[in-house]
Amino acid sequence: MSAVTSAVPVAHHGHDAAHDTHGADHHEDNYAVAWRHNRLGLWLFFLSEAFLFGGLLATRFYLWQENGITTRPPLNQVVGLVVTVVLLISSFSMNLAETGLEHGDRKMFMRGLVVTAVLGLVFLFGVMIFEWGLFPSIHETELSPSKDVYGAVVFAMTGMHAIHVISGLVFIVLIWNLGRKGHFSQERHWGVEACAIYWHYVDLVWIFFYPAIYLIGTAIHH
Amino acid sequence: MSLMKLGLVRGLIGEVVGALAGVFVVMLIRAATGYESAYSAEPCWVIGLLSGSIGFLIGVGALTDWSKWWVGQETPMHHGPPVGQPAWTRYFGVDYNHKVIGIQYGVTGFIMLMIGGGFALLFRTELARSGLQFLQPATYNTVMSMHGWAALFSILIGVGGMANYIVPLMLGAEDMAFPRLNAFAYWINVPAIISLLASTYYGWDGGWTVYPPLSLRGGAGYQFVFIAIFLLGFSSILGSLNIIATIIRMRPPGMSLFRMPIFCWAVMATSFLQLTATQFIAQAFLMLSVSRALGMGFFDPAKGGDPILFQHLFWFYSHPAVYVFVLPGLGIISEILPVFCRKPLFGYRWVALSSVGIALVGFIVWGHHMFTSGYAPYLRVWFMISTLLVAVPTGVKFFSWLGTMWGGKLTFPTPMLFVLGAISVFLLGGLSGPVLATVASDQPLQDSYFVLGHFHATIFGGFVFPFFAAIYYWYPKITGRMYNETMGKIHFWIMTPAFWVMSLGQMTAGTMGMRRRIADYEQGLAGFVNPHLGTIEVIHMAITLSAFVIAFGILLMIYNLFHSAEMGKVAGSNPWRSRSPEWQIPSPIPEHSYARPITVVGEPYDYGLPGSYVTMAGAAAGDD
Amino acid sequence: MPKSSTHPRHFIIVGVLVAIVTLVLYVVLERALPMPAQASLEALTIDWLFGLHMLVLSFLFALVVVFMVYSIVVFRRREGDDTDGEHIEGSTSIEIAWTVIPLILVVIFAFIGFKTLNDITRQDPNSVVIKAHAQQWQWQFEYEGGVISDTLVVPLQHRVHIELDSKDVIHSFFVSEFRVKQDAVPGMVTHVDFTPIMSTEEYLAIADRKGEEMKVRCAELCGLSHWSMMAPVRVVPENEFTAWLHREMVKVNPALTKADLSKTSN
Ligand code: HEA
Ligand code: HEA
Ligand code: CUA
Ligand SMILES: [Cu+2]
């Protein structure tokens, strides 16, 4: 369920959460309550998504084996390592952005977001150019979604992950735009927190995908 | 009043516009990239349906508030019907009140039940006699497959209805944890239904299980179904997320987990299943969809794929899904029974935990649908043992119901009749489960009518009967009026025996060797005549007749519900003398259900003891 | 009727009723759920297991329904009585009992299920091996020596090992009289074993057969003509089977001599 990501109960203003008692005027209180609701909602959503990614991993181990031995396609190890490192660094910059806001340092917050988005884009284009071979003029690959299960599964896993990266990027842009307009404060920034955890989550998924695609099993050449 | 004021109408226009735009874009791309013909049904409609669905959501207004948030606008929560319009219009547009959404879900589920049942009536008429009469095999396969999915839509949506309406009321909560998400989750069901129904135009013949490679061939209708289930699954996930968050975070003071009304337990267990397992069917159907579109080889042996993989992914969702179908229904039984027995629910904790037990064990038994599939033989033994284990927590529920009835003071208004009917019918279905769970006796019965008998009984006992019980039970709360008791009882007494004939008839046909999913059968099926019941044709005729009797009963119910909404006796706030909080407030329930916050001071089912379950705060209160 | 709901009289009556209803149900179910002729050893095993299930099912059904109906009749509210029932919240020991007893029953059934499964999947190195090829929408059977047949011919009282494959979609090999079923999956070979114990001749001789022979019926939805994907089954005595096979082998390969033929396993 990829499209889910764009509609996560992002509620970054916290309004989607029902109020404790209707008509109550404690605005701050409501925000805090809503924040806790939202946080739970987001984690439940992650639990759900874990099953999606788990299913893809299961598919990979089910299909990539020959005579009982785990196999993997011959992928470019350098590309894999580079994009992984880039994504990990982006988690770090995202963290800087969030802590920046929490400490009232808006400059760090905005810069962190930009750096994260750029690194995310680098990751995305790395995968698209070097793994998928979307731009044959730059790089050609033998991997094809329709040739065999190796191509099919690589495309399925990286594709599903890429959809999440893209929605994460959209999320960052929205947050950045709101931040630019002066939204969010030290006390009220659920949207930023959601964006950050989401980004870390997408990152975490890749930490499972990367070895499954690049490292585990014997590389086979067809 | 202009029709355009109705969200539904705007949504449908959005659907059409979006779909045409999608088709047009694909045609443009195809023309530009040098395809012979710009139009090709499958790619055009895959994109068309997706863009149409988005068009619908925009049109109906389910995305409006969120899109405002994205640019930093505040959107205050609106209560009550749309300004300047009659109250009924709120049911046809985006509304954030869980009671409205619950009714929307419930009615939609009911409509799907009629559509699904209507398909059944169609092909049952064909099957009444041996020989091909008016449905050609291709049509038969489509109609039969549609019956399966339309009926399952009705369950998933109907369950959503019960949960949405009842759970916040039972918690004394103002609304669900995420009202906008709630409305969104409801409204994506509509494009899902549109996609599903549209699939009949191109046809698809895979049964509801759509096993590849069959589903990789055949009509474009498959893609419609994949998209429909995709959207429906999306709704399930978001809806269940909302329910869990609501139950965990919005309970009133004093309501510890073990003091919740039992229905909340059932719904929580169900929601965890839906939240997690649904991802698997989404993934499996997405894989089918891209296999068709891009030639990906997950399930194609020629490309190193494996058709069995699909079955694992499919059943990893679809087995837990059958517990999604029944757990809320069993919760309804446990909820209503004490009220009409005037006795506490026997062994409350055990009943609560048995839902969780069923849900957990439900995750490790999926392979019992694949005993004949040819997977590794040792798996058969494992799945046999794990499947049989489910009987234990389910038994706990049955025995607790008996304990609840024993020594009570039973009365039998319509909801109670449907509850008792549900218990007996679900028992038949449940007990036929272990017959299928032991591999050897499953051999002749797998993919036979016996399986149909099994699951129609579990589904009717676990969903249809409890759903009807719930409708009759909460009807006075919803409308403020009583349904017509006599008509309700007639409905029960014609539907129940007819159902028994249908379900047992299916089991009989199954043991006699009648396969599932066949457009026609031989008159004397293997020359076999049952000396006690006659030929298989007699049995089929009986099944068909009872199907029509069931349909008649349901029509009667619909008449009753419509008629009584105007003519029924005024119900008062608590006609059933229930202890549950929603019966302590006026019927119909006001916009803000609870004028004052509630506090739980007792056990939910302490019938026979003085004191109450909840108290409402004094007028001075109002702060937390 | 005794006032207290825990008075032993209630339970004695219910116990007797449960016993009676169990028996009645069992007899009814035996008749209402008949299986086709038992034409293989597997049929005997499976029908035995099925019968056992029916017995237990009758008992459990009777147990629940008799308790329920008894409560409905005996514990219903009397006219004008507005009081609540007895306040009983539950009983841990009873709950444990009705958790543990079904658990034991289930374990026993798992054990029996395991035994019967072993029994029906027993492998015999002397089996006649037949390859069954499925495709939309027909069956084809391949014997040794390249013999191809549209009818499944099998020897009486001899273990048969079928190897299934499929050219296109999933099909399923199902002979209701043998009680066996196995999917034929493209890209893999699956197998199923059985021992026929009723010849076609005997089968047709039983009254009510209407001259219809046994059939392999496809039991997995495989598209348009799934409903009519069938092939006749002929069970013949072993010597007849061998004679038939030899005739067919010679048809395929006229150069075969008597000596070649006698070397074949049957
Ligand atoms: C709606 C819900 C529903 C429910 C609740 C169940 C419940 C169960 N089901 Fe069913 N099932 C379906 C819906 C359901 N099923 C559907 C839709 C299919 C077909 C799918 C398809 O192919 O299209 C199917 C198919 C199906 C199969 C595959 C058949 C085949 O294709 O070959 C099997 C096999 O094991 C099975 C087993 C069981 C078991 C053991 C239970 C158990 O949960 C039942 C437990 C309950 C009891 C046992 C009764 C009460 C217990 C007691 C009174 C205690 C004492 C009892 C004992 C000790 C035995 N089911
Ligand atoms: C909610 C679940 C549900 C429900 C309620 C039903 C209800 C019925 N089912 Fe269903 N059935 C399934 C779920 C369900 N089924 C599934 C999942 C399958 C498997 C599909 C597959 O193999 O892929 C199946 C398959 C199935 C088959 C096997 C088809 C085959 O294998 O070839 C049969 C055959 O007898 C059958 C019969 C019936 C009948 C007679 C009813 C009756 O109860 C119906 C009674 C009628 C109504 C409930 C409707 C009321 C109608 C009106 C009030 C008016 C008419 C309305 C309109 C014209 C719109 N069903
Ligand atoms: Cu072949 Cu059904
Ligand atoms: Cu199952």
mmCIF file of C-alpha atoms and ligand atoms in Angstrom, chain B residues 208-209 315 322-323 325-326 368-369 371 387 390-391 394-395 398-399 426-427 430-431 433-434 436-437 442 446-447 451 454-455 458-459 516-517, chain C residues 60 64 102 105-106, ligand 1:
data_model
loop_
_atom_site.group_PDB
_atom_site.id
_atom_site.type_symbol
_atom_site.label_atom_id
_atom_site.label_comp_id
_atom_site.label_asym_id
_atom_site.label_seq_id
_atom_site.Cartn_x
_atom_site.Cartn_y
_atom_site.Cartn_z
ATOM 1 C CA TRP B 208 -12.023 -14.640 -5.501
ATOM 2 C CA THR B 209 -8.641 -16.278 -5.003
ATOM 3 C CA TRP B 315 -3.589 -16.861 2.270
ATOM 4 C CA VAL B 322 -11.744 -14.870 7.853
ATOM 5 C CA TYR B 323 -11.209 -14.072 11.487
ATOM 6 C CA PHE B 325 -15.049 -11.494 9.289
ATOM 7 C CA VAL B 326 -16.098 -13.322 12.422
ATOM 8 C CA HIS B 368 -4.466 -25.265 5.348
ATOM 9 C CA HIS B 369 -5.889 -23.832 2.141
ATOM 10 C CA PHE B 371 -2.981 -28.968 1.386
ATOM 11 C CA THR B 387 -5.200 -25.172 12.369
ATOM 12 C CA VAL B 390 -7.854 -22.634 16.654
ATOM 13 C CA ALA B 391 -10.726 -24.810 17.849
ATOM 14 C CA THR B 394 -13.159 -20.667 19.683
ATOM 15 C CA GLY B 395 -14.553 -23.334 21.970
ATOM 16 C CA PHE B 398 -19.038 -21.139 22.810
ATOM 17 C CA PHE B 399 -18.837 -22.579 26.286
ATOM 18 C CA PHE B 426 -21.471 -20.701 13.448
ATOM 19 C CA LEU B 427 -21.207 -23.930 15.386
ATOM 20 C CA GLY B 430 -16.829 -24.117 12.954
ATOM 21 C CA LEU B 431 -17.177 -27.830 13.565
ATOM 22 C CA GLY B 433 -13.490 -26.778 10.057
ATOM 23 C CA PRO B 434 -11.516 -29.592 11.685
ATOM 24 C CA LEU B 436 -11.045 -29.867 6.500
ATOM 25 C CA ALA B 437 -8.073 -29.306 8.748
ATOM 26 C CA ASP B 442 -9.546 -32.674 3.296
ATOM 27 C CA GLN B 446 -10.919 -29.542 -0.942
ATOM 28 C CA ASP B 447 -12.411 -27.305 -3.654
ATOM 29 C CA VAL B 451 -15.928 -26.183 1.688
ATOM 30 C CA HIS B 454 -18.248 -24.763 5.768
ATOM 31 C CA PHE B 455 -17.625 -21.172 4.972
ATOM 32 C CA THR B 458 -19.061 -19.621 9.379
ATOM 33 C CA ILE B 459 -19.710 -16.402 7.493
ATOM 34 C CA ARG B 516 -16.705 -25.788 -6.738
ATOM 35 C CA ARG B 517 -16.730 -23.176 -9.430
ATOM 36 C CA LEU C 60 -19.955 -31.371 20.160
ATOM 37 C CA VAL C 64 -23.691 -26.975 22.653
ATOM 38 C CA PRO C 102 -10.653 -29.587 23.732
ATOM 39 C CA LEU C 105 -9.067 -33.736 21.808
ATOM 40 C CA VAL C 106 -7.265 -31.608 19.265
HETATM 41 C C1 HEA D 1 -15.637 -16.629 8.017
HETATM 42 C C2 HEA D 1 -15.005 -17.291 8.474
HETATM 43 C C3 HEA D 1 -14.325 -18.602 8.677
HETATM 44 C C4 HEA D 1 -14.066 -19.158 9.896
HETATM 45 C C5 HEA D 1 -14.379 -18.634 11.270
HETATM 46 C C6 HEA D 1 -13.402 -20.382 9.615
HETATM 47 C C7 HEA D 1 -12.971 -21.222 10.616
HETATM 48 C C8 HEA D 1 -12.235 -22.371 10.391
HETATM 49 N N1 HEA D 1 -11.883 -22.891 9.182
HETATM 50 FE FE1 HEA D 1 -12.425 -22.152 7.378
HETATM 51 N N2 HEA D 1 -12.739 -21.284 5.586
HETATM 52 C C9 HEA D 1 -13.370 -20.092 5.351
HETATM 53 C C10 HEA D 1 -13.915 -19.264 6.288
HETATM 54 C C11 HEA D 1 -13.833 -19.494 7.662
HETATM 55 N N3 HEA D 1 -13.272 -20.574 8.264
HETATM 56 C C12 HEA D 1 -13.417 -19.804 3.946
HETATM 57 C C13 HEA D 1 -14.025 -18.566 3.307
HETATM 58 C C14 HEA D 1 -12.805 -20.873 3.311
HETATM 59 C C15 HEA D 1 -12.651 -21.141 1.830
HETATM 60 C C16 HEA D 1 -11.759 -20.253 1.100
HETATM 61 C C17 HEA D 1 -11.776 -20.612 -0.341
HETATM 62 O O1 HEA D 1 -11.089 -21.565 -0.712
HETATM 63 O O2 HEA D 1 -12.498 -19.931 -1.122
HETATM 64 C C18 HEA D 1 -12.378 -21.779 4.377
HETATM 65 C C19 HEA D 1 -11.684 -22.941 4.138
HETATM 66 C C20 HEA D 1 -11.120 -23.711 5.136
HETATM 67 C C21 HEA D 1 -10.180 -24.761 4.898
HETATM 68 C C22 HEA D 1 -9.613 -25.167 3.544
HETATM 69 C C23 HEA D 1 -10.527 -26.091 2.864
HETATM 70 C C24 HEA D 1 -10.031 -26.433 1.523
HETATM 71 O O3 HEA D 1 -10.069 -25.579 0.644
HETATM 72 O O4 HEA D 1 -9.590 -27.562 1.364
HETATM 73 C C25 HEA D 1 -9.875 -25.305 6.110
HETATM 74 C C26 HEA D 1 -8.919 -26.418 6.327
HETATM 75 O O5 HEA D 1 -8.369 -26.581 7.320
HETATM 76 C C27 HEA D 1 -10.614 -24.566 7.109
HETATM 77 C C28 HEA D 1 -10.563 -24.806 8.474
HETATM 78 C C29 HEA D 1 -11.156 -23.997 9.425
HETATM 79 C C30 HEA D 1 -11.038 -24.225 10.856
HETATM 80 C C31 HEA D 1 -10.361 -25.367 11.533
HETATM 81 C C32 HEA D 1 -11.708 -23.196 11.448
HETATM 82 C C33 HEA D 1 -11.817 -22.958 12.934
HETATM 83 O O6 HEA D 1 -11.556 -21.611 13.227
HETATM 84 C C34 HEA D 1 -13.155 -23.344 13.485
HETATM 85 C C35 HEA D 1 -13.137 -23.358 14.965
HETATM 86 C C36 HEA D 1 -14.480 -23.603 15.590
HETATM 87 C C37 HEA D 1 -14.930 -24.772 16.082
HETATM 88 C C38 HEA D 1 -14.118 -25.993 16.011
HETATM 89 C C39 HEA D 1 -16.294 -24.889 16.669
HETATM 90 C C40 HEA D 1 -16.453 -24.541 18.112
HETATM 91 C C41 HEA D 1 -15.526 -25.217 19.031
HETATM 92 C C42 HEA D 1 -15.896 -26.061 20.005
HETATM 93 C C43 HEA D 1 -17.321 -26.374 20.273
HETATM 94 C C44 HEA D 1 -14.823 -26.581 20.888
HETATM 95 C C45 HEA D 1 -14.495 -27.997 20.753
HETATM 96 C C46 HEA D 1 -14.128 -28.390 19.366
HETATM 97 C C47 HEA D 1 -13.173 -29.259 19.045
HETATM 98 C C48 HEA D 1 -12.276 -29.840 20.045
HETATM 99 C C49 HEA D 1 -12.980 -29.655 17.627
HETATM 100 N N4 HEA D 1 -11.358 -23.614 6.475
#
